[in-house]
Short mmCIF file of C-alpha atoms in Angstrom, two decimals:
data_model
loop_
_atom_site.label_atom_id
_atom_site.label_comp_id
_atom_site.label_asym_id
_atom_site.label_seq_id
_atom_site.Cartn_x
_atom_site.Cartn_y
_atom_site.Cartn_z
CA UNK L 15 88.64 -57.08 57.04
CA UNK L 16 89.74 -54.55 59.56
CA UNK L 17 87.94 -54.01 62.59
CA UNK L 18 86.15 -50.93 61.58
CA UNK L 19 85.04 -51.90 58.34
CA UNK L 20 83.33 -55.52 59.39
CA UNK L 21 81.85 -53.17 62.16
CA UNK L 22 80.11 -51.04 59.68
CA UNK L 23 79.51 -54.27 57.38
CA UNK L 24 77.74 -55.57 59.96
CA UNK L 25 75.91 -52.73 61.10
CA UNK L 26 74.58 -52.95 57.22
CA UNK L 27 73.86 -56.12 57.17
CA UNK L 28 71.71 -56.03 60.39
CA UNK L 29 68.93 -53.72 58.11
CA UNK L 30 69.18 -56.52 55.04
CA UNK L 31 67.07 -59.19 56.44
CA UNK L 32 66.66 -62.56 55.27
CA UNK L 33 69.79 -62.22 52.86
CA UNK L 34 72.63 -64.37 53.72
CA UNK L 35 75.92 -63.83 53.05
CA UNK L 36 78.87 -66.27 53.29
CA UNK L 37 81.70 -65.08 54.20
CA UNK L 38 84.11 -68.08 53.16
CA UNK L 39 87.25 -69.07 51.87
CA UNK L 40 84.67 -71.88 49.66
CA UNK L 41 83.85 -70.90 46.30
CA UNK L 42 80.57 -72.78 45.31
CA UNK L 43 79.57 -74.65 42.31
CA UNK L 44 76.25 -75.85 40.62
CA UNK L 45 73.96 -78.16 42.78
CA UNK L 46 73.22 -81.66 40.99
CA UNK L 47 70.13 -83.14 42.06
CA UNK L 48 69.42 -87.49 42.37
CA UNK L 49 66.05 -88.78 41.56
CA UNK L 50 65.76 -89.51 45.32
CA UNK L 51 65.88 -85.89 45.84
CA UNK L 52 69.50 -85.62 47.08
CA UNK L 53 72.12 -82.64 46.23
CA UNK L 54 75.84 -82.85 45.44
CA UNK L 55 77.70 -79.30 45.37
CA UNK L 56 81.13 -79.68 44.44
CA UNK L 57 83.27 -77.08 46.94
CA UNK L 58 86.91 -76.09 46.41
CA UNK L 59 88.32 -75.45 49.80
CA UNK L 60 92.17 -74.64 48.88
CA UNK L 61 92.99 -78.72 48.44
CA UNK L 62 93.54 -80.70 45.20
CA UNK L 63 90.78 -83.30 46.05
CA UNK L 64 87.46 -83.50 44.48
CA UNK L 65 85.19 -82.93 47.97
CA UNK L 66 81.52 -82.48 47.61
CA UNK L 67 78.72 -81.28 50.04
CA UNK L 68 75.73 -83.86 49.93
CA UNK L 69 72.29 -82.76 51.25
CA UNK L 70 68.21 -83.53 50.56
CA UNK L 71 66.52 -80.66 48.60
CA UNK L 72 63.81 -78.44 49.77
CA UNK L 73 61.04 -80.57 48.38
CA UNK L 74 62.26 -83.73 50.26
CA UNK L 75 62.45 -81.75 53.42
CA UNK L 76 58.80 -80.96 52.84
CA UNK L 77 58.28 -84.63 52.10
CA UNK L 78 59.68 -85.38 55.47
CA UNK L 79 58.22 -82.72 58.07
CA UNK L 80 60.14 -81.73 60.99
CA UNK L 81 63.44 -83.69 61.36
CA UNK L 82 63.77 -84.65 64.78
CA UNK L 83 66.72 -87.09 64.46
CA UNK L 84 69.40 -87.78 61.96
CA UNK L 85 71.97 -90.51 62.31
CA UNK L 86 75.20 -89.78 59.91
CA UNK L 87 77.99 -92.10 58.89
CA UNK L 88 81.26 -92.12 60.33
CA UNK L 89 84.36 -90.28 58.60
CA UNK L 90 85.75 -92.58 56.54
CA UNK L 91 82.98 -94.68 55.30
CA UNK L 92 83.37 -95.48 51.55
CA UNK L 93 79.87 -95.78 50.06
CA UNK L 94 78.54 -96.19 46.53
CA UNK L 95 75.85 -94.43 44.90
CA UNK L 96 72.53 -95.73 45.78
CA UNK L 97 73.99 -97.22 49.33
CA UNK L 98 72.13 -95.44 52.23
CA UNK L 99 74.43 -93.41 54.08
CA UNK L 100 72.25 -91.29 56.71
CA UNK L 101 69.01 -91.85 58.14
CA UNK L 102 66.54 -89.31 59.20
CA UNK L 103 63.50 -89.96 61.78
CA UNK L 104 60.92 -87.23 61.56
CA UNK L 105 57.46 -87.45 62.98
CA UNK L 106 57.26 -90.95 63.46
CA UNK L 107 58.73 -91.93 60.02
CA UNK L 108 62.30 -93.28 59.95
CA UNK L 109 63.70 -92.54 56.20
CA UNK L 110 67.12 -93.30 54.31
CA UNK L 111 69.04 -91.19 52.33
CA UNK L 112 70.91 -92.63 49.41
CA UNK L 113 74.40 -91.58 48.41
CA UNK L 114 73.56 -89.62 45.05
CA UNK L 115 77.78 -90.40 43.63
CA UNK L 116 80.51 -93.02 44.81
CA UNK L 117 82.31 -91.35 47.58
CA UNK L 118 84.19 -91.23 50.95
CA UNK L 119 83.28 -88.89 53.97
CA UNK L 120 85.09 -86.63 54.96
CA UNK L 121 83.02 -84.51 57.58
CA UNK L 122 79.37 -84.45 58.90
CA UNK L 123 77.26 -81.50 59.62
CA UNK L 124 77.72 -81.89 63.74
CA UNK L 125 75.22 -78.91 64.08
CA UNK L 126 72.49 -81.55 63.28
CA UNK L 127 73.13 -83.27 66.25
CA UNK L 128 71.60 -80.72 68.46
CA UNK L 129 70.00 -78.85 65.30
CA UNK L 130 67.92 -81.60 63.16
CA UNK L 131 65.51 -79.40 62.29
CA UNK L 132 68.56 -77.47 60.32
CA UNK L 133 67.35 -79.87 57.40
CA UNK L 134 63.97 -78.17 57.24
CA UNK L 135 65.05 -74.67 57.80
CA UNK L 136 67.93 -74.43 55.42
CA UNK L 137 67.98 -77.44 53.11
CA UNK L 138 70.45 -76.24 50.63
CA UNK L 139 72.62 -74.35 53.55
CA UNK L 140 73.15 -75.51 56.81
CA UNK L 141 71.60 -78.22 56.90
CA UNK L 142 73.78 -79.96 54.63
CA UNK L 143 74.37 -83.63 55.60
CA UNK L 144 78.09 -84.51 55.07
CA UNK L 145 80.86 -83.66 53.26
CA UNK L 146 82.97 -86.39 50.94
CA UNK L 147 86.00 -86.80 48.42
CA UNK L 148 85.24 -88.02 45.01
CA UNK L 149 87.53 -89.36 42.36
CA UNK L 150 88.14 -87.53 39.28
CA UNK L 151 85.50 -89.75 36.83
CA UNK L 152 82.72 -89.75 38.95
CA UNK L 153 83.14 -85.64 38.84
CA UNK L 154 83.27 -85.42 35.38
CA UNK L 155 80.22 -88.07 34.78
CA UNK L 156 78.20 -85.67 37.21
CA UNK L 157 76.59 -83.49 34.41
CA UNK L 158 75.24 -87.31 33.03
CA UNK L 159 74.42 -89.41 35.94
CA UNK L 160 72.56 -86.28 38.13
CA UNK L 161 70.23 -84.07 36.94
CA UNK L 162 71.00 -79.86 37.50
CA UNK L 163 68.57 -77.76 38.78
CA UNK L 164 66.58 -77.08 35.99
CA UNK L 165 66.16 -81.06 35.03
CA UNK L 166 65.24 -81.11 38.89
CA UNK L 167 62.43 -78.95 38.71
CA UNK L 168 61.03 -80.62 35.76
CA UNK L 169 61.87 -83.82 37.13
CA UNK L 170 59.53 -82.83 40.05
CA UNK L 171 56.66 -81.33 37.81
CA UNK L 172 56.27 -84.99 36.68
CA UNK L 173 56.43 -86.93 39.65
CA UNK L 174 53.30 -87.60 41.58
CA UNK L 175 54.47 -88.68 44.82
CA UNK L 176 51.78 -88.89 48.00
CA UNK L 177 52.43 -85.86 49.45
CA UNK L 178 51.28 -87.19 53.02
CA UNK L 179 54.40 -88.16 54.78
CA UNK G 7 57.00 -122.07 50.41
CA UNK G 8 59.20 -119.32 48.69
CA UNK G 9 56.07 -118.40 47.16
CA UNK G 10 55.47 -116.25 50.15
CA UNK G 11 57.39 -113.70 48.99
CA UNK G 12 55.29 -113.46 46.07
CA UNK G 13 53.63 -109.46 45.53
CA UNK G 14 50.39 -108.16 44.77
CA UNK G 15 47.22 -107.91 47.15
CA UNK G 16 47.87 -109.92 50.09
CA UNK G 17 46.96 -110.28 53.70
CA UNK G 18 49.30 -112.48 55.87
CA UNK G 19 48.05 -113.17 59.61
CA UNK G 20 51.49 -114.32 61.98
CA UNK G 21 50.77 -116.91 64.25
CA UNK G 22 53.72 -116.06 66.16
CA UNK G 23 53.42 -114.06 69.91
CA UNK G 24 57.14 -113.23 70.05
CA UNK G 25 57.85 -109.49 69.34
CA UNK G 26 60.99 -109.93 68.33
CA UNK G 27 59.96 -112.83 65.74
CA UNK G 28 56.93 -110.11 64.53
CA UNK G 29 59.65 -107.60 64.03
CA UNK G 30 61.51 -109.90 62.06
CA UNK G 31 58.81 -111.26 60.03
CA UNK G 32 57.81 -107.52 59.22
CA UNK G 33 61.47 -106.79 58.10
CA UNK G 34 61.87 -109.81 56.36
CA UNK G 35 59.03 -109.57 54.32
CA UNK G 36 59.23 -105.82 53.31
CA UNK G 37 62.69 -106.38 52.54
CA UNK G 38 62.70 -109.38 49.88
CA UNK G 39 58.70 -109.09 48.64
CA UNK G 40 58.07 -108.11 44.85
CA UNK G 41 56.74 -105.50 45.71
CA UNK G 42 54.06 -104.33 42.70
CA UNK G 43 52.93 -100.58 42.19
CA UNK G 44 49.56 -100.04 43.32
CA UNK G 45 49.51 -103.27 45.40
CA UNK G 46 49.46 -103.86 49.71
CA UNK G 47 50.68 -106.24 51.72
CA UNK G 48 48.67 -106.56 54.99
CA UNK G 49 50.18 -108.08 57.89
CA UNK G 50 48.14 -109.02 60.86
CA UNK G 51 50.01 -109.84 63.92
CA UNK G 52 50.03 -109.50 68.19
CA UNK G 53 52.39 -110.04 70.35
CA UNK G 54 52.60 -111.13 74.56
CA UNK G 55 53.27 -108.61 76.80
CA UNK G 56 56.05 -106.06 75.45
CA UNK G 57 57.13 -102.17 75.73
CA UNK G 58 57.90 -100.99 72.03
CA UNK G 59 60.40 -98.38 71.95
CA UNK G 60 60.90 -96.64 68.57
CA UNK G 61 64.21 -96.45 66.30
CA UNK G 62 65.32 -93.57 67.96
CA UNK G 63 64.24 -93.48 71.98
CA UNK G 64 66.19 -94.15 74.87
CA UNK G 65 64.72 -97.56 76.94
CA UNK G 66 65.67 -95.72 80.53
CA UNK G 67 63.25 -92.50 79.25
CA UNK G 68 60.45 -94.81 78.48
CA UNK G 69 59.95 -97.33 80.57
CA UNK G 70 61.77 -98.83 83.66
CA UNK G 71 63.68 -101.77 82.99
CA UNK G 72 64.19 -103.75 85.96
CA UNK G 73 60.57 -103.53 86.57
CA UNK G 74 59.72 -105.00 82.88
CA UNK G 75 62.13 -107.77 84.05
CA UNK G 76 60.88 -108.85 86.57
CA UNK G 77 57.26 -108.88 85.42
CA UNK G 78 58.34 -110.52 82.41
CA UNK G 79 57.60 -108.29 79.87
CA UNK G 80 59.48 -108.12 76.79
CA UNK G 81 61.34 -104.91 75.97
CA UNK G 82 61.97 -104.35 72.02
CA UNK G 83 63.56 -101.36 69.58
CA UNK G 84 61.50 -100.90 66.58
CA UNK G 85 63.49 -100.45 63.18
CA UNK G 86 60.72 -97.65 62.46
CA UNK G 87 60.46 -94.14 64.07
CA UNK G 88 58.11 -93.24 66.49
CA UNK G 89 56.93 -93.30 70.03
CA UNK G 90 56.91 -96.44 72.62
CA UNK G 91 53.96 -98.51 73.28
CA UNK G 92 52.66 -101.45 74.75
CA UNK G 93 51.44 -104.38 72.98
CA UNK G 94 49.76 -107.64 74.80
CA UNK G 95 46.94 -109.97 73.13
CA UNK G 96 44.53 -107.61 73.40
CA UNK G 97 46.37 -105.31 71.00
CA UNK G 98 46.21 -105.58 67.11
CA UNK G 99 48.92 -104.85 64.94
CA UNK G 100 48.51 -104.00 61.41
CA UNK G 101 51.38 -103.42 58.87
CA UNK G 102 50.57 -102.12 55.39
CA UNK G 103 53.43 -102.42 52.62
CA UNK G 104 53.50 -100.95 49.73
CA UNK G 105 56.72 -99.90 46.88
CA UNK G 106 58.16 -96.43 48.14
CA UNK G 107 55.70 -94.40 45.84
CA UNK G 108 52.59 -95.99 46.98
CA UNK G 109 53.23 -94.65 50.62
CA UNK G 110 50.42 -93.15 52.15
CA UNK G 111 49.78 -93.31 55.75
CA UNK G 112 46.13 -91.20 55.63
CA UNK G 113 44.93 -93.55 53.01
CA UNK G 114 45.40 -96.42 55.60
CA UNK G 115 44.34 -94.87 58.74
CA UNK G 116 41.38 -94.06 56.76
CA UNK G 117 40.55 -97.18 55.66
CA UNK G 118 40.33 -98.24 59.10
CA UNK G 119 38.65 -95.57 60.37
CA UNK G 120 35.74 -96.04 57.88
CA UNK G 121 35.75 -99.77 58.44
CA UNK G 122 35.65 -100.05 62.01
CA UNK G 123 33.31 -97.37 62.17
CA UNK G 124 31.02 -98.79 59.55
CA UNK G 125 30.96 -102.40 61.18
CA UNK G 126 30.64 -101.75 65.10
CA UNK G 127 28.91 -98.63 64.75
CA UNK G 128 32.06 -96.31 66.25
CA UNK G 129 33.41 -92.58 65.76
CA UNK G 130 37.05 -92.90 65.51
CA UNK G 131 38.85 -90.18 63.34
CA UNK G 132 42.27 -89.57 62.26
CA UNK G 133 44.81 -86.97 63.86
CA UNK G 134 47.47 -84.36 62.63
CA UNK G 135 49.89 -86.65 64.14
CA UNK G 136 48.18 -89.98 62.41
CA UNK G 137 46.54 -91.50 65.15
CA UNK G 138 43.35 -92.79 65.36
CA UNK G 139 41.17 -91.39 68.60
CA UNK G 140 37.80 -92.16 69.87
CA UNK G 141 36.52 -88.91 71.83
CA UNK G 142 39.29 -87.65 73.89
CA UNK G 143 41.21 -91.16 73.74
CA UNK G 144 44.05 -92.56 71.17
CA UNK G 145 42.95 -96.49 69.91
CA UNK G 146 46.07 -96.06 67.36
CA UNK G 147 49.60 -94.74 67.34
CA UNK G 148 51.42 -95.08 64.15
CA UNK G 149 54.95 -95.23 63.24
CA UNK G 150 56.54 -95.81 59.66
CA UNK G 151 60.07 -96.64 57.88
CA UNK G 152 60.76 -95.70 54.36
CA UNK G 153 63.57 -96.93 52.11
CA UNK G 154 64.32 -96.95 48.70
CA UNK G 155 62.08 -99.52 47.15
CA UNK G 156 59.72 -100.27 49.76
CA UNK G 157 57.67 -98.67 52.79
CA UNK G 158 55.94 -99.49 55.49
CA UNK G 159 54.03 -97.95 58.11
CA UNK G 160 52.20 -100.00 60.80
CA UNK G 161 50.10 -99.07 63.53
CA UNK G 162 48.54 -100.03 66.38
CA UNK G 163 44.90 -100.82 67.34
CA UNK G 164 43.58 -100.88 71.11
CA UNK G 165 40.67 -103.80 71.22
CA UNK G 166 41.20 -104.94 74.64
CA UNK G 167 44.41 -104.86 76.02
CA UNK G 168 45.44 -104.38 80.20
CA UNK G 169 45.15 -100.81 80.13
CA UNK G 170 46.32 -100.76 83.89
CA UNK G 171 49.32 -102.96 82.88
CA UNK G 172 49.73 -100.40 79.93
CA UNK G 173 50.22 -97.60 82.41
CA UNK G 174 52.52 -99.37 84.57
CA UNK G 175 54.69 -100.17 81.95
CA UNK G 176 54.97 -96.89 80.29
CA UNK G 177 56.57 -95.56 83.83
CA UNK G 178 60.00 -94.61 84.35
CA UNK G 179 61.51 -92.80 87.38
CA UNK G 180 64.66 -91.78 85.40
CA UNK G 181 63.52 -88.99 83.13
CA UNK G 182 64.29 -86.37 85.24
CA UNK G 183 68.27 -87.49 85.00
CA UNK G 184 68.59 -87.96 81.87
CA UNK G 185 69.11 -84.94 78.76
CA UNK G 186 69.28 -86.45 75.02
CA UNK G 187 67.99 -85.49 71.77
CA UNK G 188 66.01 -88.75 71.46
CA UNK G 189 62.55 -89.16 70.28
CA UNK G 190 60.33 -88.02 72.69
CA UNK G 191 57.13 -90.00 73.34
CA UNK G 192 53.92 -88.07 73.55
CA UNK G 193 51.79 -89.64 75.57
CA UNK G 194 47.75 -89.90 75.72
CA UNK G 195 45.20 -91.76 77.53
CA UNK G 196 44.06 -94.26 76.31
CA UNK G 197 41.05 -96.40 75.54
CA UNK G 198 39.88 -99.94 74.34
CA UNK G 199 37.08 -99.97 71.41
CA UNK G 200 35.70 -103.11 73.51
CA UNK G 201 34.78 -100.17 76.80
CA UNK G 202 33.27 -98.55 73.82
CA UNK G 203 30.97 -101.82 72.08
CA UNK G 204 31.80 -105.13 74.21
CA UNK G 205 30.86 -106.68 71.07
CA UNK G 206 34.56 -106.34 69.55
CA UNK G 207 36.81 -108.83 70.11
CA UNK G 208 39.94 -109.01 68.21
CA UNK G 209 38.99 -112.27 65.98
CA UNK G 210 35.90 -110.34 64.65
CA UNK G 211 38.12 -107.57 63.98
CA UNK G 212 40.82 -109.53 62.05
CA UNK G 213 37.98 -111.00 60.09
CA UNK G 214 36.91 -107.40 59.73
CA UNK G 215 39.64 -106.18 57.98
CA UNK G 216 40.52 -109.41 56.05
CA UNK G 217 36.86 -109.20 54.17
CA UNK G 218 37.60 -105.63 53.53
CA UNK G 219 41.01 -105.66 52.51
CA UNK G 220 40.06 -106.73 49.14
CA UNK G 221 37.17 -104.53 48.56
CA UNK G 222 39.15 -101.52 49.58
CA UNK G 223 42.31 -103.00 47.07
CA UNK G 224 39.42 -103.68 44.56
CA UNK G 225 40.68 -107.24 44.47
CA UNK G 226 38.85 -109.89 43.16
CA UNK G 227 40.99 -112.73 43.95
CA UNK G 228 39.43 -112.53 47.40
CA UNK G 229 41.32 -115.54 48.65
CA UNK G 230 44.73 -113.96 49.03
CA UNK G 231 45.37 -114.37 52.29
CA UNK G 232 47.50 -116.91 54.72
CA UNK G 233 48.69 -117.48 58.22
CA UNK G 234 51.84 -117.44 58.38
CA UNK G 235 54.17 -119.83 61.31
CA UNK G 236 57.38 -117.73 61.01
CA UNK G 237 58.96 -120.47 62.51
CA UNK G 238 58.86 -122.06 59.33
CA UNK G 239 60.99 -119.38 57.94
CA UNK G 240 63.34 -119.38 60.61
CA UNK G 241 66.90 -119.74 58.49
CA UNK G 242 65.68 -116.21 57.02
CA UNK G 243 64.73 -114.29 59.12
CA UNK G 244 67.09 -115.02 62.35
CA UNK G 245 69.24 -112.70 61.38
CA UNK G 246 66.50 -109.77 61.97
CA UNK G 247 65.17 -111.58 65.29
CA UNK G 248 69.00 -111.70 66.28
CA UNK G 249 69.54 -108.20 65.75
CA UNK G 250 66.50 -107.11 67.86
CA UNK G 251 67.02 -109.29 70.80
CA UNK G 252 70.09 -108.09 71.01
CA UNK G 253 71.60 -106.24 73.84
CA UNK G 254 73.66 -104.12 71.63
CA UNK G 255 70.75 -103.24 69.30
CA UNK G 256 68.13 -102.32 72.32
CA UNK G 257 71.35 -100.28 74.25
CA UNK G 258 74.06 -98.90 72.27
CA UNK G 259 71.88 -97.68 69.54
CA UNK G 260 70.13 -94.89 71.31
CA UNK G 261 71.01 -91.83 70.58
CA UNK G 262 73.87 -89.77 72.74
CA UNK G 263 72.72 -88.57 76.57
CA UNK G 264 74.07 -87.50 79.59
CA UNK G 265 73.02 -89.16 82.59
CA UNK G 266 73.21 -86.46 85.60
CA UNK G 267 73.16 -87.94 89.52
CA UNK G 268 73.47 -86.13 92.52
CA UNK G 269 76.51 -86.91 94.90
CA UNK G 270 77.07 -84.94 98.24
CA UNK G 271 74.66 -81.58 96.33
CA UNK G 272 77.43 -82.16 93.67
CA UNK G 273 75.70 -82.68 90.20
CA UNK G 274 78.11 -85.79 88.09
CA UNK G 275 77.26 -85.78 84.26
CA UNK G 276 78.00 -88.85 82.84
CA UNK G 277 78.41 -89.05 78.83
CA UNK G 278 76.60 -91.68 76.76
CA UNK G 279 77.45 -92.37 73.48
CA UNK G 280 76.32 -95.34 71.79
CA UNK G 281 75.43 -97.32 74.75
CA UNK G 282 79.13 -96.65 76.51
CA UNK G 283 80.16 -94.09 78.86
CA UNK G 284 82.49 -91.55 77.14
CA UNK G 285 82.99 -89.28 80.05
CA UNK G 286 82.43 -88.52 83.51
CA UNK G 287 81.71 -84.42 84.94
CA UNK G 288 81.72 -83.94 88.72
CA UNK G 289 83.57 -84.66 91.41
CA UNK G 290 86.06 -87.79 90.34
CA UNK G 291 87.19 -88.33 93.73
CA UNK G 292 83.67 -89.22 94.87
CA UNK G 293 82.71 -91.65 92.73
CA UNK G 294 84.51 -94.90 91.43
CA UNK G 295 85.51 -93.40 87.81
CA UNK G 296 87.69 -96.17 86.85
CA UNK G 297 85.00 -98.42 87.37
CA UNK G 298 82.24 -96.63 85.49
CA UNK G 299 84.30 -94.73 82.33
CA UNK G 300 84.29 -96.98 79.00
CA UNK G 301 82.05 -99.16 80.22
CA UNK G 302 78.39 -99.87 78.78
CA UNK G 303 75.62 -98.12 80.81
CA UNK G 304 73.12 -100.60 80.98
CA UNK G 305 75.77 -102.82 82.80
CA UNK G 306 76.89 -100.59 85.34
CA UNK G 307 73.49 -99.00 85.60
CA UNK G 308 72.41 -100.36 88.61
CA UNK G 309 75.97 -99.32 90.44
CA UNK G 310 74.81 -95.81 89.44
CA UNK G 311 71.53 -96.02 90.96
CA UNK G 312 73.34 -96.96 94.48
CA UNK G 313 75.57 -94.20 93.98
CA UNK G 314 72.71 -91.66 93.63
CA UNK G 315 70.00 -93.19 96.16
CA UNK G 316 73.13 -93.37 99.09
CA UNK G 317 73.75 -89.72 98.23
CA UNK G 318 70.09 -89.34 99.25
CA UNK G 319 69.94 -91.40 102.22
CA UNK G 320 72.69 -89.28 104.31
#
C-alpha cells in the first residue's frame, strides 16, 4: 500500500472499533476443534508444507481463568496426538494441553511469554499456542478425526463439565 | 499390595514426613489409580518442616535459601500451580482425586468448610480465590493440576503449625532484584483453628474427615480407608521423589528472570533462563563475566551476593 492510502486506511479503521483486520500474506482455513477443546487451523504461508496453528478455544479459556503462565515446547519437538505439548498455570491450577493431530513445531507464540493472558483475550487470534508441520494423511483425515465448528458447538451443548475451575 | 491402586471411594492416610516422598506418593497415585467417574480418592498426609513453592515460582522470590539451609528446612517445587507455603506437623494436607470431569475444587472446599464448622463449632468460608478463611485470616490455600484423565487439587489446612516459623520462612531479601513473569504469591496472615477452639488437634481432625468422607461420597463401604508406608512402594515411586529432590527440578525449572545488582551506581542485569545465566548487561569490565555467564545461578549465587553487598560497603 502506498503511504497515503494506509494513512487514510488507518485513519478509517481508527472509527471501526473492535473489528480486526489482518493484514497478512496467510490465507486462513476452517478451525477443527479436539474433544479436549483444542483448535487446529491449517495456514498457507507461501511454502509447500502442511503447517497448522494449534490453540485452546474460547470455552476452555473460560474453563481456565486468567492464564498467568504458559510453558511451550521447543521447535522441533515431534509429538503425537493426545501427547501434552504445553502447559498452562492459571489461578493456582496447572493444566495440559494435548496435541489435537501428529505433528512437529515449528514456532511458538513468544508474545505469551510476557502476554499469557493473550489466551483469554483472543483465544482464536493471538493467543494461539504454536505453530507445526503436518504430513499429508493426517491433513486429509482432519475432517474425520476433529470435529468443525459446528460439531464443536454441539459437542459442547452436551457436555456437562464443572464449570468451577 | 498392587491393590492400592485400586479406584472408587477411598481415603489413604501417608505415614511418611518427607515432602518430597508426599509429593511422590500424590503423583504416583493420581497417575496409575483407576480412576472411576463419580468416585474420590482422599489422601491425608503432613510433612516436617518445608517451604512449598508452586510449579511455576522462583525459590529466590519466595523464600531465602541459605537461611532454610541452615535451619534445616526442606525446600520443595510442587508439580501443581499455585502459591508457596509452609508445611510442618501442625499442618494438614488433604488431596482429593477425582477423573478429569469430576473436578471441582468448590465442592471440596465446601465439604470442609461444612464439616469443620459443624464438628468444632467454627465459621470458616470459602474465597474467590478458593481459600478457606476464618475472620480476616486464611486456614487454607489451595493449588490444583489437571491432566487428561485425572485431577487433583489439594489444599492446605492450618491446625497448629509454628506460625512464627511460618513467617520467617516465607522471607526473602531478594525480591527487589529480581523481574520474572513467575507466579506471584499472594500473601495473608494467617491463623491456626487451634487459637480459635484449643480443642482441635490434628488426629481429631483426620478422624474428622475420615468419618465424613463416606457420608459426603454416600459410601457405604465405610471401611475404605488405609495408611499407607510409601516406603513400601519405593521401586515406584522414586522416580517422582528423584525428580523433586532434585537440584535441576527445584532451579532450572523456574521460569526466565533477570537478576539486577548494583556495582559502582551501575545497574548489571543478569539473564536467567532455565536455571543458567544466558547473559550479562552492565559494565563487563567490573565484574568477573567469564566466571558468571553459562553457568547455573544457584551455584554462583552466593559470588553474586559479594559482588553486590561490596558495591555497598565502599
Amino acid at each position: 500500500m502506498s503511504t497515503l492510502s494506509s494513512f487514510l486506511f488507518r485513519r478509517t479503521i481508527q472509527y471501526v472499533p473492535r473489528r480486526q483486520i489482518h493484514l497478512t500474506k496467510c490465507i486462513y482455513h476452517e478451525r477443527y476443534f479436539s474433544k479436549k477443546h483444542e483448535w487446529v487451523q491449517l495456514i498457507d504461508s507461501n511454502k509447500k508444507t502442511n503447517e497448522i496453528r494449534i490453540g485452546i478455544s474460547d470455552y476452555a479459556q473460560r474453563a481456565l481463568g486468567d492464564v498467568v503462565y504458559c510453558e511451550l515446547p521447543s521447535i522441533g519437538t515431534k509429538f503425537k496426538r493426545e501427547d501434552t505439548f504445553a502447559t498452562l498455570e492459571s489461578v493456582k491450577a496447572v493444566s495440559d494441553c494435548y496435541m489435537p493431530i501428529d505433528g512437529e513445531i515449528t514456532v511458538v507464540n513468544e508474545k505469551l511469554q510476557n502476554e499469557a493472558d493473550l489466551i483469554n483475550k483472543s483465544p482464536y487470534d493471538n493467543g494461539w499456542l504454536v505453530q507445526a508441520v503436518i504430513d499429508e494423511q493426517v491433513k486429509k483425515d482432519m475432517s474425520t478425526t476433529l470435529m468443525n465448528e459446528n460439531q464443536y458447538n454441539k459437542f459442547l451443548e452436551t457436555t456437562k463439565e464443572a464449570a468451577d475451575h | 499390595m498392587q491393590s492400592i491402586l485400586r479406584g472408587g471411594n477411598r481415603v489413604l492416610i501417608s505415614r511418611s514426613t518427607n515432602v518430597y516422598t508426599n509429593l511422590a506418593l500424590e503423583r504416583y497415585l493420581a497417575e496409575n489409580i483407576k480412576h472411576q467417574p463419580k468416585t474420590r480418592l482422599l489422601l491425608l498426609w503432613r510433612n516436617k518442616p518445608c517451604v512449598v513453592i508452586g510449579r511455576y515460582q522462583n525459590p529466590f522470590i519466595e523464600c531465602d535459601i541459605k537461611d532454610l539451609g541452615e535451619k534445616q528446612i526442606d525446600l520443595a517445587r510442587r508439580y501443581s500451580g499455585g502459591g508457596t507455603c509452609y508445611h510442618d506437623l501442625g499442618n494438614l494436607n488433604i488431596t482429593v482425586l477425582t477423573t478429569r470431569e469430576d473436578y471441582n475444587r468448590k465442592k471440596n472446599l465446601q465439604w470442609i468448610t461444612s464439616t469443620v464448622n459443624k464438628a468444632f463449632n467454627l465459621t470458616l468460608y470459602v474465597t474467590d480465590r478458593d481459600d478457606i478463611f476464618l475472620d480476616a485470616y486464611k486456614v487454607t490455600g489451595s493449588a490444583s493440576r489437571l491432566e487428561r484423565l485425572y485431577a487433583y487439587h489439594h489444599f492446605t489446612l492450618l491446625i497448629n503449625a509454628d506460625l512464627n516459623e511460618l513467617r520467617r520462612s516465607l522471607k526473602s531479601n531478594d525480591r527487589r532484584h529480581i523481574t520474572s513473569k513467575a507466579t506471584s504469591s499472594v500473601p495473608s496472615s494467617v491463623l491456626n483453628l487451634s487459637d480459635r477452639n484449643n480443642s482441635i488437634t490434628y488426629e481429631k481432625t483426620i478422624e474428622l474427615l475420615i468419618k465424613n468422607f463416606f457420608e459426603w461420597n454416600n459410601e457405604k463401604n465405610t471401611s475404605n480407608y488405609d495408611y499407607i508406608d510409601p516406603l513400601l512402594y519405593y521401586e515406584q515411586i522414586k522416580n517422582f521423589e528423584n525428580e523433586l529432590k532434585s537440584e535441576k527440578f527445584l532451579h532450572q525449572a523456574t521460569p526466565p528472570f533477570v537478576y539486577t545488582i548494583e556495582y559502582k551506581k551501575q545497574k548489571i542485569e543478569m539473564f536467567v533462563t532455565n536455571g543458567i545465566i544466558t547473559s550479562i548487561k552492565g559494565d563487563d569490565i567490573i565484574i568477573e563475566k567469564q566466571n558468571l555467564l553459562g553457568k547455573l545461578f544457584h551455584v554462583v549465587y552466593d559470588n553474586i551476593k559479594k559482588i553486590n553487598t561490596n558495591s555497598l560497603s565502599k
